Short mmCIF file of C-alpha atoms in Angstrom, two decimals:
data_model
loop_
_atom_site.label_atom_id
_atom_site.label_comp_id
_atom_site.label_asym_id
_atom_site.label_seq_id
_atom_site.Cartn_x
_atom_site.Cartn_y
_atom_site.Cartn_z
CA UNK A 284 -18.45 -12.75 2.66
CA UNK A 285 -16.35 -9.68 2.82
CA UNK A 286 -17.19 -7.03 0.28
CA UNK A 287 -14.53 -6.35 -2.30
CA UNK A 288 -13.26 -2.90 -3.00
CA UNK A 289 -15.45 -2.43 -6.08
CA UNK A 290 -18.55 -3.50 -4.29
CA UNK A 291 -17.84 -0.91 -1.54
CA UNK A 292 -17.28 1.86 -4.09
CA UNK A 293 -20.50 1.01 -5.92
CA UNK A 294 -22.40 0.95 -2.66
CA UNK A 295 -20.83 4.29 -1.58
CA UNK A 296 -21.54 5.88 -4.94
CA UNK A 297 -25.33 6.22 -3.83
CA UNK A 298 -24.05 9.62 -2.54
CA UNK A 299 -20.70 11.16 -3.52
CA UNK A 300 -19.00 14.58 -3.15
CA UNK A 301 -17.93 15.91 -6.51
CA UNK A 302 -14.27 16.29 -7.50
CA UNK A 303 -13.71 20.08 -7.33
CA UNK A 304 -10.41 21.78 -8.24
CA UNK A 305 -8.69 23.61 -5.29
CA UNK A 306 -11.37 22.47 -3.05
CA UNK A 307 -11.52 18.65 -2.58
CA UNK A 308 -7.98 18.14 -1.58
CA UNK A 309 -6.86 15.61 1.04
CA UNK A 310 -7.59 17.83 3.97
CA UNK A 311 -11.14 18.55 2.74
CA UNK A 312 -11.75 14.91 2.23
CA UNK A 313 -10.57 13.99 5.92
CA UNK A 314 -12.99 16.64 7.21
CA UNK A 315 -15.92 15.34 5.10
CA UNK A 316 -15.03 11.82 6.23
CA UNK A 317 -15.40 12.94 9.85
CA UNK A 318 -19.01 13.77 9.08
CA UNK A 319 -20.01 10.78 6.98
CA UNK A 320 -18.47 7.20 7.01
CA UNK A 321 -20.20 6.14 3.90
CA UNK A 322 -20.23 8.79 1.16
CA UNK A 323 -17.87 8.30 -1.76
CA UNK A 324 -15.10 11.05 -1.94
CA UNK A 325 -13.16 12.14 -5.00
CA UNK A 326 -9.82 13.74 -5.44
CA UNK A 327 -9.35 16.91 -7.38
CA UNK A 328 -8.75 16.21 -11.07
CA UNK A 329 -5.12 15.09 -11.61
CA UNK A 330 -3.86 15.25 -15.17
CA UNK A 331 -2.20 12.20 -16.61
CA UNK A 332 0.75 14.17 -18.05
CA UNK A 333 1.51 15.45 -14.63
CA UNK A 334 1.80 12.00 -13.20
CA UNK A 335 3.49 10.28 -16.14
CA UNK A 336 5.64 13.15 -17.59
CA UNK A 337 6.02 15.37 -14.53
CA UNK A 338 6.42 12.65 -11.96
CA UNK A 339 4.06 14.53 -9.56
CA UNK A 340 3.31 11.42 -7.60
CA UNK A 341 2.65 13.61 -4.49
CA UNK A 342 -0.76 14.44 -6.13
CA UNK A 343 -1.85 10.80 -5.41
CA UNK A 344 -1.23 11.07 -1.65
CA UNK A 345 -4.18 10.37 0.55
CA UNK A 346 -4.77 9.19 4.14
CA UNK A 347 -6.28 5.80 4.85
CA UNK A 348 -9.12 7.43 6.78
CA UNK A 349 -10.36 8.98 3.67
CA UNK A 350 -11.58 5.70 2.11
CA UNK A 351 -13.68 5.12 0.22
CA UNK A 352 -12.01 7.66 -2.09
CA UNK A 353 -11.64 7.74 -5.88
CA UNK A 354 -9.04 9.31 -8.14
CA UNK A 355 -10.18 11.55 -10.99
CA UNK A 356 -7.84 11.74 -13.92
CA UNK A 357 -7.74 14.24 -16.90
CA UNK A 358 -6.16 13.36 -20.20
CA UNK A 359 -6.64 12.26 -23.79
CA UNK A 360 -3.72 10.11 -24.53
CA UNK A 361 -4.56 6.46 -24.06
CA UNK A 362 -1.03 5.38 -23.14
CA UNK A 363 -0.61 8.28 -20.67
CA UNK A 364 -3.94 7.51 -19.11
CA UNK A 365 -3.06 3.81 -18.77
CA UNK A 366 0.26 4.55 -17.00
CA UNK A 367 -1.57 7.12 -14.76
CA UNK A 368 -4.30 4.49 -14.03
CA UNK A 369 -1.73 2.01 -12.96
CA UNK A 370 -0.01 4.53 -10.72
CA UNK A 371 -3.35 5.40 -9.18
CA UNK A 372 -4.16 1.73 -8.57
CA UNK A 373 -0.67 1.11 -7.04
CA UNK A 374 -1.25 4.03 -4.62
CA UNK A 375 -4.47 2.30 -3.35
CA UNK A 376 -7.29 3.86 -5.34
CA UNK A 377 -9.94 1.24 -6.22
CA UNK A 378 -11.77 3.63 -8.78
CA UNK A 379 -10.15 5.69 -11.42
CA UNK A 380 -12.57 8.21 -12.88
CA UNK A 381 -12.06 9.87 -16.36
CA UNK A 382 -13.11 13.48 -16.50
CA UNK A 383 -15.15 14.12 -19.63
CA UNK A 384 -17.10 17.06 -18.26
CA UNK A 385 -14.84 19.98 -17.39
CA UNK A 386 -15.40 22.87 -19.90
CA UNK A 387 -12.46 25.30 -18.94
CA UNK A 388 -10.34 26.73 -21.59
CA UNK A 389 -7.21 25.44 -20.00
CA UNK A 390 -8.59 21.92 -19.98
CA UNK A 391 -9.77 22.18 -23.53
CA UNK A 392 -6.39 23.26 -24.67
CA UNK A 393 -4.97 19.91 -23.40
CA UNK A 394 -7.85 17.95 -24.97
CA UNK A 395 -9.17 17.09 -21.51
CA UNK A 396 -12.69 17.20 -20.24
CA UNK A 397 -15.95 18.02 -21.96
CA UNK A 398 -14.27 18.60 -25.32
CA UNK A 399 -13.78 14.85 -25.57
CA UNK A 400 -17.47 14.29 -25.78
CA UNK A 401 -17.00 15.32 -29.47
CA UNK A 402 -14.29 12.69 -29.94
CA UNK A 403 -15.96 9.27 -28.95
CA UNK A 404 -13.26 7.15 -30.69
CA UNK A 405 -10.56 8.76 -28.56
CA UNK A 406 -12.62 8.20 -25.35
CA UNK A 407 -13.22 4.51 -26.33
CA UNK A 408 -9.43 4.00 -26.78
CA UNK A 409 -8.65 5.75 -23.51
CA UNK A 410 -11.15 3.67 -21.52
CA UNK A 411 -10.01 0.46 -23.04
CA UNK A 412 -6.38 1.11 -22.28
CA UNK A 413 -7.16 2.34 -18.71
CA UNK A 414 -9.06 -0.92 -17.95
CA UNK A 415 -6.30 -3.03 -19.35
CA UNK A 416 -3.67 -1.19 -17.16
CA UNK A 417 -4.93 -2.32 -13.80
CA UNK A 418 -7.77 -4.05 -11.79
CA UNK A 419 -9.08 -0.74 -10.55
CA UNK A 420 -12.67 0.06 -11.58
CA UNK A 421 -12.74 2.68 -14.36
CA UNK A 422 -15.61 5.01 -14.31
CA UNK A 423 -16.56 8.17 -16.35
CA UNK A 424 -17.90 11.64 -15.41
CA UNK A 425 -19.38 13.52 -18.37
CA UNK A 426 -22.06 16.14 -19.33
CA UNK A 427 -25.27 15.46 -21.16
CA UNK A 428 -23.57 16.98 -24.19
CA UNK A 429 -21.66 19.91 -25.51
CA UNK A 430 -22.36 22.89 -27.71
CA UNK A 431 -24.95 22.37 -30.49
CA UNK A 432 -25.28 18.56 -29.90
CA UNK A 433 -28.83 17.22 -30.01
CA UNK A 434 -28.46 15.55 -26.57
CA UNK A 435 -31.43 13.19 -27.16
CA UNK A 436 -29.33 11.57 -29.89
CA UNK A 437 -25.70 12.19 -28.94
CA UNK A 438 -26.00 11.07 -25.26
CA UNK A 439 -27.52 7.70 -25.89
CA UNK A 440 -24.86 7.13 -28.49
CA UNK A 441 -22.06 8.17 -26.06
CA UNK A 442 -23.37 5.97 -23.29
CA UNK A 443 -23.64 3.05 -25.77
CA UNK A 444 -19.96 3.41 -26.72
CA UNK A 445 -18.98 3.64 -22.95
CA UNK A 446 -21.07 0.49 -22.23
CA UNK A 447 -19.27 -1.43 -25.01
CA UNK A 448 -15.85 -0.71 -23.56
CA UNK A 449 -16.98 -2.53 -20.24
CA UNK A 450 -17.27 0.52 -18.13
CA UNK A 451 -20.39 0.15 -15.98
CA UNK A 452 -20.53 3.24 -13.83
CA UNK A 453 -21.15 6.79 -15.29
CA UNK A 454 -21.68 10.08 -13.58
CA UNK A 455 -23.75 12.59 -15.65
CA UNK A 456 -23.76 16.28 -14.96
CA UNK A 457 -27.23 17.10 -16.16
CA UNK A 458 -26.25 20.17 -18.12
CA UNK A 459 -24.68 20.81 -21.45
CA UNK A 460 -21.23 22.28 -21.52
CA UNK A 461 -20.77 25.24 -23.83
CA UNK A 462 -17.09 25.26 -24.84
CA UNK A 463 -17.29 28.75 -26.37
CA UNK A 464 -18.89 31.82 -24.84
CA UNK A 465 -19.32 30.62 -21.12
CA UNK A 466 -16.82 30.60 -18.40
CA UNK A 467 -16.39 27.46 -16.28
CA UNK A 468 -18.43 29.17 -13.48
CA UNK A 469 -21.20 30.09 -15.93
CA UNK A 470 -21.15 26.51 -17.28
CA UNK A 471 -22.09 25.37 -13.74
CA UNK A 472 -25.22 27.63 -13.65
CA UNK A 473 -26.46 28.85 -16.94
CA UNK A 474 -27.00 25.77 -19.14
CA UNK A 475 -30.37 24.39 -17.98
CA UNK A 476 -30.60 21.16 -16.06
CA UNK A 477 -32.25 18.23 -17.58
CA UNK A 478 -32.87 15.67 -14.92
CA UNK A 479 -35.53 13.88 -16.89
CA UNK A 480 -32.95 13.16 -19.66
CA UNK A 481 -30.65 11.49 -17.15
CA UNK A 482 -33.49 9.48 -15.85
CA UNK A 483 -34.44 8.29 -19.35
CA UNK A 484 -30.87 7.22 -19.87
CA UNK A 485 -31.22 4.98 -16.80
CA UNK A 486 -34.30 3.49 -18.33
CA UNK A 487 -32.50 3.05 -21.68
CA UNK A 488 -29.31 1.71 -20.22
CA UNK A 489 -30.37 -0.43 -17.15
CA UNK A 490 -27.07 -2.16 -17.06
CA UNK A 491 -25.36 1.06 -16.29
CA UNK A 492 -24.94 2.43 -12.83
CA UNK A 493 -25.95 6.15 -13.47
CA UNK A 494 -25.12 8.93 -10.90
CA UNK A 495 -26.83 12.23 -11.29
CA UNK A 496 -24.83 15.37 -10.77
CA UNK A 497 -25.67 19.08 -11.01
CA UNK A 498 -27.80 21.48 -8.97
CA UNK A 499 -28.55 19.11 -6.07
CA UNK A 500 -28.46 21.31 -3.01
CA UNK A 501 -30.21 19.31 -0.25
CA UNK A 502 -30.17 15.80 0.99
CA UNK A 503 -33.94 15.32 0.54
CA UNK A 504 -33.46 16.14 -3.07
CA UNK A 505 -30.82 13.42 -3.37
CA UNK A 506 -33.08 10.99 -1.74
CA UNK A 507 -35.91 11.92 -4.35
CA UNK A 508 -33.63 11.21 -7.20
CA UNK A 509 -32.66 7.87 -5.80
CA UNK A 510 -36.33 6.89 -5.30
CA UNK A 511 -37.06 8.01 -8.97
CA UNK A 512 -34.71 5.14 -10.05
CA UNK A 513 -31.26 6.65 -10.36
CA UNK A 514 -28.40 4.64 -8.87
CA UNK A 515 -26.47 7.48 -7.29
CA UNK A 516 -26.35 11.33 -6.64
CA UNK A 517 -23.22 13.44 -6.67
CA UNK A 518 -23.29 16.77 -4.79
CA UNK A 519 -20.69 19.45 -5.38
CA UNK A 520 -20.77 23.01 -4.09
CA UNK A 521 -23.55 22.40 -1.61
CA UNK A 522 -21.62 19.64 0.02
CA UNK A 523 -18.54 22.00 0.45
CA UNK A 524 -20.37 25.07 1.60
CA UNK A 525 -22.89 23.34 3.80
CA UNK A 526 -21.05 20.06 4.64
CA UNK A 527 -22.69 19.32 7.95
CA UNK A 528 -26.22 19.90 6.53
CA UNK A 529 -25.65 17.77 3.58
CA UNK A 530 -23.42 14.91 4.99
CA UNK A 531 -24.44 14.51 8.66
CA UNK A 532 -27.64 12.64 7.88
CA UNK A 533 -26.31 10.76 4.84
CA UNK A 534 -25.40 7.50 6.63
CA UNK A 535 -28.86 7.52 8.13
CA UNK A 536 -30.98 8.69 5.25
CA UNK A 537 -29.14 7.48 2.16
CA UNK A 538 -27.21 4.38 3.23
CA UNK A 539 -29.46 3.20 6.11
CA UNK A 540 -26.26 2.18 7.91
CA UNK A 541 -26.98 4.15 11.01
CA UNK A 542 -30.03 4.98 12.92
CA UNK A 543 -28.64 8.26 14.18
CA UNK A 544 -27.06 11.19 12.38
CA UNK A 545 -23.40 12.11 12.72
CA UNK A 546 -22.07 13.76 16.00
CA UNK A 547 -22.99 17.36 16.47
CA UNK A 548 -20.92 19.84 14.44
CA UNK A 549 -19.10 21.10 17.58
CA UNK A 550 -17.92 17.43 18.13
CA UNK A 551 -16.67 17.27 14.50
CA UNK A 552 -14.76 20.47 15.01
CA UNK A 553 -13.10 19.02 18.07
CA UNK A 554 -12.41 15.58 16.33
CA UNK A 555 -10.36 17.38 13.76
CA UNK A 556 -7.72 18.48 16.25
CA UNK A 557 -5.48 15.36 16.15
CA UNK A 558 -5.37 15.58 12.42
CA UNK A 559 -4.43 19.30 12.58
CA UNK A 560 -1.64 18.48 15.12
CA UNK A 561 -0.20 15.83 12.95
CA UNK A 562 -0.23 18.17 9.92
CA UNK A 563 1.48 20.99 11.69
CA UNK A 564 4.13 18.60 13.02
CA UNK A 565 4.82 17.71 9.34
CA UNK A 566 5.41 21.45 8.44
CA UNK A 567 1.97 22.20 7.27
CA UNK A 568 -0.14 25.30 8.00
CA UNK A 569 -3.39 25.29 9.94
CA UNK A 570 -5.21 27.25 7.20
CA UNK A 571 -4.64 24.40 4.76
CA UNK A 572 -7.20 22.47 6.92
CA UNK A 573 -9.36 25.06 8.37
CA UNK A 574 -10.12 26.79 4.97
CA UNK A 575 -12.43 23.84 4.21
CA UNK A 576 -14.32 24.18 7.45
CA UNK A 577 -15.95 27.60 7.07
CA UNK A 578 -19.34 26.04 6.46
CA UNK A 579 -19.36 23.52 9.33
CA UNK A 580 -21.98 25.49 11.30
CA UNK A 581 -23.95 26.88 8.38
CA UNK A 582 -27.55 27.45 9.40
CA UNK A 583 -26.71 27.20 13.07
CA UNK A 584 -26.38 29.86 15.74
CA UNK A 585 -23.12 31.55 15.72
CA UNK A 586 -22.23 30.52 12.06
CA UNK A 587 -21.24 34.09 10.97
CA UNK A 588 -19.03 34.55 14.00
CA UNK A 589 -17.39 31.12 13.26
CA UNK A 590 -16.66 32.16 9.68
CA UNK A 591 -15.22 35.55 10.56
CA UNK A 592 -12.99 34.09 13.40
CA UNK A 593 -11.75 31.20 11.32
CA UNK A 594 -10.89 33.67 8.55
CA UNK A 595 -8.92 35.74 10.99
CA UNK A 596 -7.17 32.63 12.25
CA UNK A 597 -6.32 31.48 8.76
CA UNK A 598 -4.72 34.92 7.96
CA UNK A 599 -2.10 34.20 10.77
CA UNK A 600 0.83 32.38 9.08
CA UNK A 601 1.98 30.66 12.38
CA UNK A 602 -1.46 29.83 13.70
CA UNK A 603 -1.34 26.90 16.08
CA UNK A 604 -3.81 24.33 17.33
CA UNK A 605 -3.91 26.15 20.61
CA UNK A 606 -5.40 29.14 18.73
CA UNK A 607 -7.99 26.89 17.16
CA UNK A 608 -8.85 25.51 20.64
CA UNK A 609 -9.41 28.98 21.90
CA UNK A 610 -11.75 29.55 18.96
CA UNK A 611 -13.75 26.49 19.93
CA UNK A 612 -13.95 27.61 23.56
CA UNK A 613 -14.95 31.13 22.40
CA UNK A 614 -17.78 29.66 20.25
CA UNK A 615 -19.04 27.48 23.22
CA UNK A 616 -19.03 30.56 25.50
CA UNK A 617 -20.99 32.48 22.92
CA UNK A 618 -23.65 29.87 22.53
CA UNK A 619 -23.91 29.61 26.35
CA UNK A 620 -24.48 33.29 26.70
CA UNK A 621 -27.09 33.11 23.83
CA UNK A 622 -28.89 30.31 25.69
CA UNK A 623 -29.02 32.24 28.90
CA UNK A 624 -30.44 35.24 27.14
CA UNK A 625 -33.01 33.17 25.36
CA UNK A 626 -34.10 31.64 28.85
CA UNK A 627 -34.48 35.27 30.30
#
């Protein structure tokens, strides 16, 4: 029997790349998909008002090769979120994720993100209307709590409310969000991680598919969390800055769908060329793609040279694929010289 879209998304959620503003755009997602066929990818957060009131449907665009990919929405108005969910589903997204974790002042001012963890009745209404609006699976991404909440009490109550709405998949960033006094960047690092609390939530809510997010920097760490009993792991900055290190063995080690890791990083760099050519033909700039590829060779010989030369290439407004090909040839020659020196 062929897996339906929801089953595929749930399976892929064993390892996912976090939605990150200004980072996980469609070009980044195509690049990540070149490295792993299985991981679940997320869009940047798209606000419901931008879609419903602003008509910014271009924000929903994605390429078929990105699948499985999920749409993350921000908002607090149940009717706007219902309409945005329907638009997302019509564009081909099988999962619509509600952001209840972002702590930024800008997001708070629109009553989006983590501030909604203090308004469970609003969240309940939003989730119910989103599920009524389409057949797409509705999921949640939240924190363990905000500000002075006693998370051992508030988080179970919040998850219980979510479960009663019929939502079955929740991503938990294992840190509190401090809505006052910490910047978004500080909120990603300063509040302590509480992985044990998230694991206890899985034991308390066995019917929920719980994904752990926050501070996971290496694939073996993700494997350890899965072996401990969690259903999924979401990796953010590490997957962006060291994509090959994180994603190249995911299909083999996390999903068991392949006995071999992804092609070598050099091959990935070459496989991006047709996509680059198509993007330039549509009037795009090379840098819009290559800016996501700085970490491709992280930890490998020549990584610093790659980053420097890719940065120089990105600064050229009219850079062409031919320039990128020359960079690949330059890198190959550099590695060849290094091998010859090592042999001597």
